[in-house]
Each structure stands twice: as structure tokens, then as C-alpha cells.
Amino acid sequence: MKTHRHPKRYRQSDRHHRAISSLSKRLVRVMTYSVLTLLIISILLVIALRFLPAPTSAFMMHTHIDDLVEGKAFQPIKQDWVDSRGISKYAYSAVIASEDQRFYQHHGFDIDAIYKAYQQYQHGGKLRGASTISQQVAKNLFLSPARNFGRKALEIWFTFLIESLWTKARILEMYLNIAEFGDHLFGIEAASQHYFGISAKRLSASQAALLAATLPNPIRLKAAHPSAYLLQRQRWILRQMHNLAN
């Protein structure tokens, strides 16, 4: 026996499907516009910071958040922005020797370093980072310390923008102004004044190498009281600076 759909029930079902379809389309439009808006804002922000000093960074703000969560008394960030003319040439060569020796050869991502780190890990070695200076600027300036896929995607995006819209000189200048050099101590100028009582422009090769040697973990590796390991790392950086110069 042939059955027939109830007209009223059919119309209700049809309206229900149309409503769901319409809602889905609206959600897709909202998400698309939101993503495009965020992309445009990020591009404009990176363009602005090509020319303007960074008043703060995500890393600095997170330092204050950590203090608040841990119930610590407020402690101001020590940081003094200096442009490239106020930074010793040794500071530039020291961080390149320490952190990213292929800085001028890559476009934000050192594929060779990533591959070598992976190979070392595959052969039972410790998994080590292969972040370039450009990636570190992207992370420190714009992102939280969280480790997840979304953050990594944003790191790749901001690194791409930085490498596309800034000069290499600007990337180094920004890096040296926002890098952490101690507890609530950021930037090469504040670090130079704190540890040596001089401006960043007057740093010697040895002093610059010591500061660069702390960069993997400036809270544990203290430039004020250098351990045997830190001094060994300083000597290694000085040798690398000499090799790169030649």
C-alpha cells in the first residue's frame, strides 16, 4: 500500500532544514569575516612595528600575569628601548652566533636545523629547539607561552609576516630589545646597565657573548654570577663570532 507524507509534517521538516542551512551559512560567514579581520589586524600591527618601538610584548605581559597568579608583589619590567645605533655590533654578532647562525640565509625557518634536530631525536638524543631569531621574535612579541597547534600556526603566520615586511636589521633590533636577560629584565640596554653599568652601545665582545650565553634560560643562567657552564658557553660563542666574521 502506497504511503503519503503528511503535508504539514513535511513542511515543518523542510522549514527546519532550511533554518539549519541558513544558520550554518551565517556561521560560516561570521567565521570567515572574523578570520579575515584578524589577519588584516595582524598585518597592520606588524607593519606598524616595523617603524615603531614595541611598548611591551606578550612575554612581558605574561610575566606580570604569572606574578599575579602566584600572589607575588608587583615588580615593574626593566626595559629601555634603543635603536640599532645604540647597540654594539658585538651584541648583534653574539646573538647570531648563539641563536641562529644561518639568520641571513633563511627566510624565517631554518629547515636544515629542524631536520638535524629531528635526526638527533630519532637517534635517541634530546629533543632540542630549532627556532630561528625570527620565530623567537614572533613568539615573544605576539604570543603566549602555551604549547598547542593553534599557537604554532600563529607562530608560523607571524614569522612569515615579520620576514616579509621587516628587514633583517629590524628583526635583530626588535629581538635585542625584547629578549629576556633576567628576572623582569628585558632588552639589551637594560641588561647592559644592570650587569655592567654601561650602555648597550659600549658592550665589548666578551660582555655581549656572556649576555648571549644566558639566552636559552636567563633565569637559571645568571650573567651576574656566571657558572662554569655559562663561561664555557661564552667562550664557545666568542669562537663562533670569530669564525662567522671570517
Short mmCIF file of C-alpha atoms in Angstrom, two decimals, residues 107-217:
data_model
loop_
_atom_site.label_atom_id
_atom_site.label_comp_id
_atom_site.label_asym_id
_atom_site.label_seq_id
_atom_site.Cartn_x
_atom_site.Cartn_y
_atom_site.Cartn_z
CA HIS A 107 63.51 33.22 5.37
CA GLY A 108 62.27 32.68 8.91
CA PHE A 109 62.59 28.90 9.18
CA ASP A 110 65.88 27.02 9.21
CA ILE A 111 64.91 23.74 7.56
CA ASP A 112 68.42 22.31 7.98
CA ALA A 113 68.37 22.96 11.73
CA ILE A 114 64.88 21.45 12.05
CA TYR A 115 65.98 18.33 10.15
CA LYS A 116 69.16 17.94 12.24
CA ALA A 117 67.18 18.32 15.48
CA TYR A 118 64.72 15.66 14.28
CA GLN A 119 67.53 13.30 13.26
CA GLN A 120 69.21 13.75 16.65
CA TYR A 121 65.93 12.97 18.41
CA GLN A 122 65.36 9.89 16.23
CA HIS A 123 68.77 8.55 17.26
CA GLY A 124 67.97 8.83 20.95
CA GLY A 125 69.19 12.35 21.56
CA LYS A 126 67.40 15.06 23.48
CA LEU A 127 64.76 16.96 21.51
CA ARG A 128 66.20 20.44 21.09
CA GLY A 129 64.63 23.56 19.71
CA ALA A 130 65.42 24.82 16.22
CA SER A 131 63.67 28.19 16.44
CA THR A 132 65.21 30.99 14.42
CA ILE A 133 65.59 34.53 15.72
CA SER A 134 62.58 35.49 13.58
CA GLN A 135 60.47 32.77 15.22
CA GLN A 136 61.59 33.90 18.67
CA VAL A 137 60.55 37.46 17.87
CA ALA A 138 57.14 36.22 16.72
CA LYS A 139 56.66 34.17 19.90
CA ASN A 140 57.97 36.74 22.38
CA LEU A 141 56.26 39.73 20.80
CA PHE A 142 52.81 38.38 19.94
CA LEU A 143 52.06 35.00 21.55
CA SER A 144 51.52 33.29 24.89
CA PRO A 145 53.90 30.57 26.12
CA ALA A 146 51.20 27.90 25.61
CA ARG A 147 52.20 24.87 23.52
CA ASN A 148 49.48 23.75 21.14
CA PHE A 149 48.70 23.51 17.44
CA GLY A 150 46.87 26.85 17.31
CA ARG A 151 49.80 28.71 18.83
CA LYS A 152 52.25 27.01 16.46
CA ALA A 153 50.09 28.03 13.50
CA LEU A 154 50.09 31.64 14.72
CA GLU A 155 53.86 31.49 15.22
CA ILE A 156 54.30 30.39 11.60
CA TRP A 157 51.96 33.16 10.40
CA PHE A 158 53.66 35.94 12.38
CA THR A 159 57.12 34.67 11.41
CA PHE A 160 56.07 34.80 7.76
CA LEU A 161 54.77 38.37 8.20
CA ILE A 162 57.90 39.53 10.01
CA GLU A 163 60.22 38.08 7.39
CA SER A 164 58.06 39.52 4.58
CA LEU A 165 57.50 43.02 5.99
CA TRP A 166 60.63 43.77 8.05
CA THR A 167 64.29 43.97 7.14
CA LYS A 168 66.75 41.59 8.76
CA ALA A 169 68.24 44.56 10.60
CA ARG A 170 64.82 45.41 12.09
CA ILE A 171 64.27 41.80 13.18
CA LEU A 172 67.59 41.83 15.06
CA GLU A 173 66.87 45.24 16.58
CA MET A 174 63.48 44.05 17.83
CA TYR A 175 64.92 40.79 19.13
CA LEU A 176 67.60 42.55 21.18
CA ASN A 177 65.05 44.97 22.62
CA ILE A 178 62.51 42.37 23.81
CA ALA A 179 64.69 39.35 24.69
CA GLU A 180 64.64 38.29 28.34
CA PHE A 181 68.01 38.67 30.10
CA GLY A 182 66.98 38.10 33.71
CA ASP A 183 64.14 38.29 36.22
CA HIS A 184 61.83 41.07 34.92
CA LEU A 185 64.79 42.26 32.84
CA PHE A 186 64.22 42.68 29.11
CA GLY A 187 66.23 44.18 26.29
CA ILE A 188 69.93 44.64 25.68
CA GLU A 189 70.05 48.20 27.07
CA ALA A 190 68.51 47.32 30.44
CA ALA A 191 70.73 44.21 30.63
CA SER A 192 73.90 46.19 29.85
CA GLN A 193 73.07 48.76 32.51
CA HIS A 194 72.09 46.12 35.06
CA TYR A 195 75.07 43.78 34.68
CA PHE A 196 77.88 46.07 33.54
CA GLY A 197 76.78 49.63 34.31
CA ILE A 198 77.24 50.71 30.68
CA SER A 199 75.05 51.38 27.67
CA ALA A 200 74.41 48.68 25.09
CA LYS A 201 76.48 50.69 22.60
CA ARG A 202 79.62 50.18 24.71
CA LEU A 203 79.37 46.40 25.13
CA SER A 204 82.59 44.53 24.41
CA ALA A 205 82.70 41.23 22.54
CA SER A 206 83.21 39.35 25.81
CA GLN A 207 80.30 41.11 27.55
CA ALA A 208 77.98 40.61 24.57
CA ALA A 209 78.91 36.92 24.40
CA LEU A 210 78.16 36.50 28.12
CA LEU A 211 74.70 38.03 27.73
CA ALA A 212 74.01 35.92 24.63
CA ALA A 213 75.13 32.82 26.53
CA THR A 214 72.26 33.27 29.01
CA LEU A 215 69.53 33.41 26.35
CA PRO A 216 68.40 29.77 26.50
CA ASN A 217 67.38 30.34 30.13
#
